[in-house]
CSV table of C-alpha atoms in Angstrom, one decimal:
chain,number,residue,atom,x,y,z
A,1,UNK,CA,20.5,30.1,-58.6
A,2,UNK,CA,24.2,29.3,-57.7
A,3,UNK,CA,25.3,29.5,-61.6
A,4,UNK,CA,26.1,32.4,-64.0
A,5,UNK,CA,26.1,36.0,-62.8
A,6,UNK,CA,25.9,36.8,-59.7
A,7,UNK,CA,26.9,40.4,-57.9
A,8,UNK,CA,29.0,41.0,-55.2
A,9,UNK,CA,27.4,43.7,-54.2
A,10,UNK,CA,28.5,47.1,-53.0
A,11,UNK,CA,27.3,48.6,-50.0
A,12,UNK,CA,25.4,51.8,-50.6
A,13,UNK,CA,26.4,54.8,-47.8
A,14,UNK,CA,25.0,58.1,-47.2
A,15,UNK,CA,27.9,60.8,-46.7
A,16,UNK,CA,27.5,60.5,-43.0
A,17,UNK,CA,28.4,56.3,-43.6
A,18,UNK,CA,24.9,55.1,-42.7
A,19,UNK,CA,23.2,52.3,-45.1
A,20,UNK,CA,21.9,54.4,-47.7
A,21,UNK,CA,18.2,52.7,-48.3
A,22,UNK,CA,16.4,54.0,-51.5
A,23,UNK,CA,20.2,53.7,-53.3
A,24,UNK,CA,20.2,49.4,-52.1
A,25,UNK,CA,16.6,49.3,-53.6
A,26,UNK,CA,17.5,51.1,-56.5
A,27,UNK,CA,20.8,48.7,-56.9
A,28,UNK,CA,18.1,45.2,-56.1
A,29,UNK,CA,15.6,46.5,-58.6
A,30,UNK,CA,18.2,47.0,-61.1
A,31,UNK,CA,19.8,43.5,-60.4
A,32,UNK,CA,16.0,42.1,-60.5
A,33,UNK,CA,15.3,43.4,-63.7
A,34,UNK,CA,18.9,42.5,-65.3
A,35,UNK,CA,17.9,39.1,-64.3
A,36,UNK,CA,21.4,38.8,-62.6
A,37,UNK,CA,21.1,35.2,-61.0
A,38,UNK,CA,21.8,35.9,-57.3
A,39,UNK,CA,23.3,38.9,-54.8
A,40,UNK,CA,25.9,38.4,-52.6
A,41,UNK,CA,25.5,40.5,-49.5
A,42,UNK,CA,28.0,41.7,-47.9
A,43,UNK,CA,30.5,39.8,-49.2
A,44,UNK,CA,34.6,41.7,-49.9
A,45,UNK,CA,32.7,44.4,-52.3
A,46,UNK,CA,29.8,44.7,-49.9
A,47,UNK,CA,32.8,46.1,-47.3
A,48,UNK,CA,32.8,43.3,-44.9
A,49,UNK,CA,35.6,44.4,-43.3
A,50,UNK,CA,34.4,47.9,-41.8
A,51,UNK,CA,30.9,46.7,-40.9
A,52,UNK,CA,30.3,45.8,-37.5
A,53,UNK,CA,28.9,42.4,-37.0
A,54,UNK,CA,25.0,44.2,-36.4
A,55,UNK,CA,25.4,46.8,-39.1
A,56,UNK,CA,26.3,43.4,-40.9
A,57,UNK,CA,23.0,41.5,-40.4
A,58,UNK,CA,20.9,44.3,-40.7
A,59,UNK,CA,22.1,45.0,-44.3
A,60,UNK,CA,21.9,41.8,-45.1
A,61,UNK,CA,18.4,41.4,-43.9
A,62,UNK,CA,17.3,44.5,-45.5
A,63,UNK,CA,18.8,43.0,-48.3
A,64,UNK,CA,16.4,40.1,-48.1
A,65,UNK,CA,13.6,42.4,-47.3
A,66,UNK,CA,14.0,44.7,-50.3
A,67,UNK,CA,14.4,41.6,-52.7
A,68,UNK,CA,11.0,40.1,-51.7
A,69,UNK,CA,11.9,37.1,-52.9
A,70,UNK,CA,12.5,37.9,-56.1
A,71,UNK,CA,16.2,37.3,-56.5
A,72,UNK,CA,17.9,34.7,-54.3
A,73,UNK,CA,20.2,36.6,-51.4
A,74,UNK,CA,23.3,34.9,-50.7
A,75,UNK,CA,25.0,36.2,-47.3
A,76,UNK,CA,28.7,37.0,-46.7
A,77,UNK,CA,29.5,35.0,-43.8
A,78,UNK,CA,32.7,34.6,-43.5
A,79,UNK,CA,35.4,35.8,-40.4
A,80,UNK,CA,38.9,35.1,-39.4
A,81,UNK,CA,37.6,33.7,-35.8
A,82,UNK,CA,35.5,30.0,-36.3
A,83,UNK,CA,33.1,31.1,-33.4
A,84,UNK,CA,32.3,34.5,-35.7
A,85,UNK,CA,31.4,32.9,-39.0
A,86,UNK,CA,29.5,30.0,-37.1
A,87,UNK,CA,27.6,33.0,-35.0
A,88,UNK,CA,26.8,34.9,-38.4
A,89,UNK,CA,25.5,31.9,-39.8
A,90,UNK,CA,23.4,30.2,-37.5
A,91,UNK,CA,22.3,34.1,-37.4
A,92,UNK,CA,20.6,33.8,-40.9
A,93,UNK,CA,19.2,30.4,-40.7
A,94,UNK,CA,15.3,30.1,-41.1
A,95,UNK,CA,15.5,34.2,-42.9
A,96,UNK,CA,15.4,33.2,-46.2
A,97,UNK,CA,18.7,33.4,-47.5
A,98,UNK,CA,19.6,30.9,-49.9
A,99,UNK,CA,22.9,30.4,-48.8
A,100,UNK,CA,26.3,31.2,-47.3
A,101,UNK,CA,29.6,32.6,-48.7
A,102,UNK,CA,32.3,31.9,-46.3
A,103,UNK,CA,36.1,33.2,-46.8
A,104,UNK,CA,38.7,31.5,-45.8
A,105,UNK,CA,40.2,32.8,-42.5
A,106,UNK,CA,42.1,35.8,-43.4
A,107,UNK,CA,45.3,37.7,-41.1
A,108,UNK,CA,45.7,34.4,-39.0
A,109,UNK,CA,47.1,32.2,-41.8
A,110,UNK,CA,46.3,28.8,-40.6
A,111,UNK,CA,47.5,25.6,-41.9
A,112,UNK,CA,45.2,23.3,-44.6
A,113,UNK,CA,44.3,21.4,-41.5
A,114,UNK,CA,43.7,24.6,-39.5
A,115,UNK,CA,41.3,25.2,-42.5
A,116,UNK,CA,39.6,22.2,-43.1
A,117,UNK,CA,38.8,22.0,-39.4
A,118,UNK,CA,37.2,26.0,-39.3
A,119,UNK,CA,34.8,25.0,-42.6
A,120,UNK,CA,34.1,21.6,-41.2
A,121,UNK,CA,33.2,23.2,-38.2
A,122,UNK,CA,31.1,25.9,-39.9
A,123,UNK,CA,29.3,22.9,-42.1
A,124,UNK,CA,28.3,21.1,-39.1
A,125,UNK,CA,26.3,24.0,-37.4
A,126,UNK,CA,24.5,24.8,-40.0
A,127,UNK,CA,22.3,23.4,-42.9
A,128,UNK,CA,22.4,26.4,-45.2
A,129,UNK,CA,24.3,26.0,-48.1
A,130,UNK,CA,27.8,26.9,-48.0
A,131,UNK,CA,30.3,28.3,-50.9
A,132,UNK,CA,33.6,28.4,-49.8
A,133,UNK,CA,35.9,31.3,-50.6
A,134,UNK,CA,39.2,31.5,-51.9
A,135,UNK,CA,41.0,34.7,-52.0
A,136,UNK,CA,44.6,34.7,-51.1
A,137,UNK,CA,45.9,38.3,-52.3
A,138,UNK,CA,43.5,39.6,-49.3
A,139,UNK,CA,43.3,36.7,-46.5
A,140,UNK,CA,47.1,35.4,-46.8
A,141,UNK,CA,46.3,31.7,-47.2
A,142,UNK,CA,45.2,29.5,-49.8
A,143,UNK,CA,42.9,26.9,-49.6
A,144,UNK,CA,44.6,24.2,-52.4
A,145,UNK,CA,42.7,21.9,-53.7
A,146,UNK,CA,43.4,18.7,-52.0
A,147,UNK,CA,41.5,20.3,-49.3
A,148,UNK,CA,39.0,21.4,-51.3
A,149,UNK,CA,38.6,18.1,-52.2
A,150,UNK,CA,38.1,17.0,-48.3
A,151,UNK,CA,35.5,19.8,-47.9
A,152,UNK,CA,33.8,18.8,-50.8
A,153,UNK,CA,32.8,15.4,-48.9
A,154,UNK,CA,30.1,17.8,-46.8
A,155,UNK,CA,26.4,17.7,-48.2
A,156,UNK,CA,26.8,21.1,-47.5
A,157,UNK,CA,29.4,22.4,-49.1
A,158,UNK,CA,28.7,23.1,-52.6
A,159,UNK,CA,31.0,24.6,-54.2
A,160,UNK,CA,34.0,27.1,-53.7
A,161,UNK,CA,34.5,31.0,-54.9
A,162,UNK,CA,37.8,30.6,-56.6
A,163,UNK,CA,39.6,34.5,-56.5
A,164,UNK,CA,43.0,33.1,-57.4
A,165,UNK,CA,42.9,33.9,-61.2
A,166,UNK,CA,45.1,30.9,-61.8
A,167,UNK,CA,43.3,29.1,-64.4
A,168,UNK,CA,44.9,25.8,-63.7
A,169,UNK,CA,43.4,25.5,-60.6
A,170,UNK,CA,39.9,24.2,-62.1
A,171,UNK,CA,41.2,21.0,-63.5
A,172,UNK,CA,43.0,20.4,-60.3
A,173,UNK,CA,39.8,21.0,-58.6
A,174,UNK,CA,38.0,18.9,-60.9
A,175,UNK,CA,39.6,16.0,-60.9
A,176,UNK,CA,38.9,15.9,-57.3
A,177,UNK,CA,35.4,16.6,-56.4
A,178,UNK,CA,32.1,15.5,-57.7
A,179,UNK,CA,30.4,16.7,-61.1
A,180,UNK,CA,27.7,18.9,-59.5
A,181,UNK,CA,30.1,20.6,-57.1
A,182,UNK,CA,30.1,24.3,-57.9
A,183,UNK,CA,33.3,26.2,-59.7
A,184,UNK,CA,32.7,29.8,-59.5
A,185,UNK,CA,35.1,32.5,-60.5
A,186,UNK,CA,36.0,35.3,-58.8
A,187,UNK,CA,37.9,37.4,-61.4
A,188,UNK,CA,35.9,39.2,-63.7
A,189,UNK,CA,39.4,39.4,-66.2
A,190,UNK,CA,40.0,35.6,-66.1
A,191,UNK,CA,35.9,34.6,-65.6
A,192,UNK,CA,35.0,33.5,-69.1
A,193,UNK,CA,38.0,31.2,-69.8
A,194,UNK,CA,37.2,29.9,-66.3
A,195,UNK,CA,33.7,29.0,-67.4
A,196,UNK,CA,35.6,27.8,-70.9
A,197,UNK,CA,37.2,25.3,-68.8
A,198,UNK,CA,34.7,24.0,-66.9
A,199,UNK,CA,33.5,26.8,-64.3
A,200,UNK,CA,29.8,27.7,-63.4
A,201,UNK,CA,30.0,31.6,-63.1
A,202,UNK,CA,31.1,34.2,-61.7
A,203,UNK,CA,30.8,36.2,-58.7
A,204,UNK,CA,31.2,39.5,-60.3
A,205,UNK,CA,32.0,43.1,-59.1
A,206,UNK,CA,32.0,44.2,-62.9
A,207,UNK,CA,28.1,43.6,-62.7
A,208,UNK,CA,27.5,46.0,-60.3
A,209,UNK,CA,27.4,48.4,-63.4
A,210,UNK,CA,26.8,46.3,-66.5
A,211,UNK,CA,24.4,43.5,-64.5
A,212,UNK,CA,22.7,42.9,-68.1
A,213,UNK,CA,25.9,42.8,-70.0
A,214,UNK,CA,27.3,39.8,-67.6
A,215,UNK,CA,24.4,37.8,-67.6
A,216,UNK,CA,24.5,37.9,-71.5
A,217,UNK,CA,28.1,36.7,-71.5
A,218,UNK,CA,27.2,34.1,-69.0
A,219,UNK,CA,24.2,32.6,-70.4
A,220,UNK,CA,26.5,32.2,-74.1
A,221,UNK,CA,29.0,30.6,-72.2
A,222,UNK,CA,27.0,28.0,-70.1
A,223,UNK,CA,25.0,27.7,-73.8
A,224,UNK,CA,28.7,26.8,-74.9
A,225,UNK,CA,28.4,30.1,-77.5
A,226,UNK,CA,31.8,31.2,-76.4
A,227,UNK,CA,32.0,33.1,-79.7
A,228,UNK,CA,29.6,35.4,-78.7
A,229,UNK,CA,30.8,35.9,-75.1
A,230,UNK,CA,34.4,36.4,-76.3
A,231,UNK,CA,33.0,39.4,-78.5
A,232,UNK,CA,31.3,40.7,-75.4
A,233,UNK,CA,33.7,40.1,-72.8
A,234,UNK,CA,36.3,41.9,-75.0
A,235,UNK,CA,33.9,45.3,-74.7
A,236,UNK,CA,34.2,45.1,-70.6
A,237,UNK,CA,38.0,43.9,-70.8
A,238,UNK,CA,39.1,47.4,-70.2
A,239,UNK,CA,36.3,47.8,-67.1
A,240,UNK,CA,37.1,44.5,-65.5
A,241,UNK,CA,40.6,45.8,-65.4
A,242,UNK,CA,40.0,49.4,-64.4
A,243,UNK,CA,38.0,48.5,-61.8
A,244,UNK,CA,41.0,46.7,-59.6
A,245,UNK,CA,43.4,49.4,-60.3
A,246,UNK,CA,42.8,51.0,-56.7
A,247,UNK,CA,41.6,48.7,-54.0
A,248,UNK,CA,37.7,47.3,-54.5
A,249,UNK,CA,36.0,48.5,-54.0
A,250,UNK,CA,37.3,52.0,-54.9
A,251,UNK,CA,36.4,52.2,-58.1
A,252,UNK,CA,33.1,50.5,-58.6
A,253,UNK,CA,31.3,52.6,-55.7
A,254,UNK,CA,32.1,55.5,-57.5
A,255,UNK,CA,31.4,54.2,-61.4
A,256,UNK,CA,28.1,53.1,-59.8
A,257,UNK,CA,27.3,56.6,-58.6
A,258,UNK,CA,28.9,58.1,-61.9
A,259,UNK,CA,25.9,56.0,-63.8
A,260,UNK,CA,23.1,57.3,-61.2
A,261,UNK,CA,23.0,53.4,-59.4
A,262,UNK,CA,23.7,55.1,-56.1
A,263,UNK,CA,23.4,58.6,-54.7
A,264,UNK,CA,27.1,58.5,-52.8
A,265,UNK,CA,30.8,56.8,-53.2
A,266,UNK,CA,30.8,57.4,-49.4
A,267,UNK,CA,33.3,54.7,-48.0
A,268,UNK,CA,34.6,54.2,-44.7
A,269,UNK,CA,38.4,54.2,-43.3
A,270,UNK,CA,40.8,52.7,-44.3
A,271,UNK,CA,39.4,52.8,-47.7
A,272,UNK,CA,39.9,56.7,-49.5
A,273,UNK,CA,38.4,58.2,-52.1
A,274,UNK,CA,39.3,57.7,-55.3
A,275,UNK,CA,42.2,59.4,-57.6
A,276,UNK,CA,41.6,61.5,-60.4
A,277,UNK,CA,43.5,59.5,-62.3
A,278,UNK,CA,41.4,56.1,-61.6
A,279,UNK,CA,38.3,58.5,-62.8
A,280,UNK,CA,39.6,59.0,-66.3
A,281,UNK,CA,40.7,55.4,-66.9
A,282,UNK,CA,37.2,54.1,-65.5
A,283,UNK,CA,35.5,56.8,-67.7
A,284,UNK,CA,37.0,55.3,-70.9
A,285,UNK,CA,36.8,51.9,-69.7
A,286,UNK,CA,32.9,53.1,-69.6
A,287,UNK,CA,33.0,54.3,-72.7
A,288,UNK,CA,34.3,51.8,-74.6
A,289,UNK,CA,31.9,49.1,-72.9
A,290,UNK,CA,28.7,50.7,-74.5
A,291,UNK,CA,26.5,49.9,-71.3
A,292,UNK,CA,23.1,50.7,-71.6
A,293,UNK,CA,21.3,50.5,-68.1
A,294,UNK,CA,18.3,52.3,-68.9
């Protein structure tokens, strides 16, 4: 469940900024039927950041809900404080979720021993499966892979979220942890060659609209077929790219309500609507990736 395609969800909102139901059931259903692998909930896309920490269990629980088992949830659970991410996980133990995606600590820029000690912490307090989540260009530290390699070393821990986009980074990794310890990408640009060298998926925002199209270009590369997921992948280039030119997630709320996935873009401050001129670059990024999500 932890390998090929999985979503990072978006956050449906009615224009008031309430949870919009029907549009998350409509966006499950469609990830159901794609046969995307997993959903993270909540998680940087999901808008994590603007939730408050109820508003943030009770979407991921109606996540859970909605899926009725029929796609594994994964929860964000990740906060700049220790105390919070242990609180938000201990929260979903025994619900169902199949595990935990935990960012590293983002504003206070600890050191690699102020984060080993917050996910060793974390580990300890739980026994839900953790993915560990590196994502400098938002948090403002980066978890290198020496540390990685120390973290690794927890039953628990089972894999990482790497959101670098430096491909050297998995052989580093590699060479440091065990052979069923997970590398997932999360860069939809760089994803494939990070699978060509070794990775086990992606955490995608790109999927949010083409859920079919990513699954198809994960399930060639894990087959080793990287022929045929170069030839895709080259379709969504332009969308994987157009999708980061304003902040995520910007652009893919309002591509996903474009395609009918969601009734509203509705975000919440400090995130702003999006420019006319991201709309025309998305809509020929759209174009050219053929998407079919009837």
């Amino acid at each position: 469940m932890f390998t090929g395609s999985i979503v990072a969800l978006i956050t449906p909102m009615n224009k008031e900024g309430k949870i919009c139901h029907s549009s998350l059931k409509k966006l499950i259903d469609y990830h159901v039927l794609s046969k995307t692998k997993a959903i993270v909930s909540i998680g940087t896309t999901g808008e994590s950041a603007t939730l408050s920490q109820e508003e943030h269990i009770k979407i991921v629980m109606l996540t859970l809900e909605l899926a009725n088992k029929r796609i594994p949830i994964i929860a964000g659970t990740g906060a700049n404080a220790t105390t919070e991410a242990i609180s938000l996980t201990k929260r979903f133990e025994n619900s169902g979720i199949a595990g935990c995606l935990t960012v590293t600590p983002y504003y206070n820029k600890p050191t690699q021993e102020g984060l080993y000690q917050h996910f060793k912490a974390i580990s300890e307090s739980t026994e839900l499966p953790q993915i560990l989540y590196n994502v400098p260009s938002r948090t403002g530290c980066d978890l290198l892979p020496s540390t990685i390699s120390r973290l690794a070393e927890f039953k628990n821990i089972i894999g990482i979220k790497e959101a670098t986009g430096d491909l050297s980074r998995i052989n580093k990794i590699k060479k440091l942890v065990k052979n069923n310890f997970l590398l997932i990408s999360g860069d939809d640009a760089t994803a494939l060659d990070f699978m060509q060298l070794g990775g086990h998926g992606v955490i995608s925002v790109t999927a949010n609209v083409a859920a079919k199209e990513m699954v198809e270009i994960c399930s060639y590369a894990l087959k080793g077929d990287f022929l045929q997921a170069r030839i895709m992948n080259e379709r969504l280039m332009p969308l994987h790219e157009a999708l980061f030119i304003e902040s995520n997630p910007i652009p893919i709320k309002w591509l996903a309500k474009e395609m009918g996935l969601i009734k509203n873009d509705t975000l919440r401050l400090p995130m702003t609507p999006i420019l006319d001129s991201t709309r025309i670059q998305l809509k020929k990024a759209l174009q050219n990736a053929n998407i079919k999500n009837s």
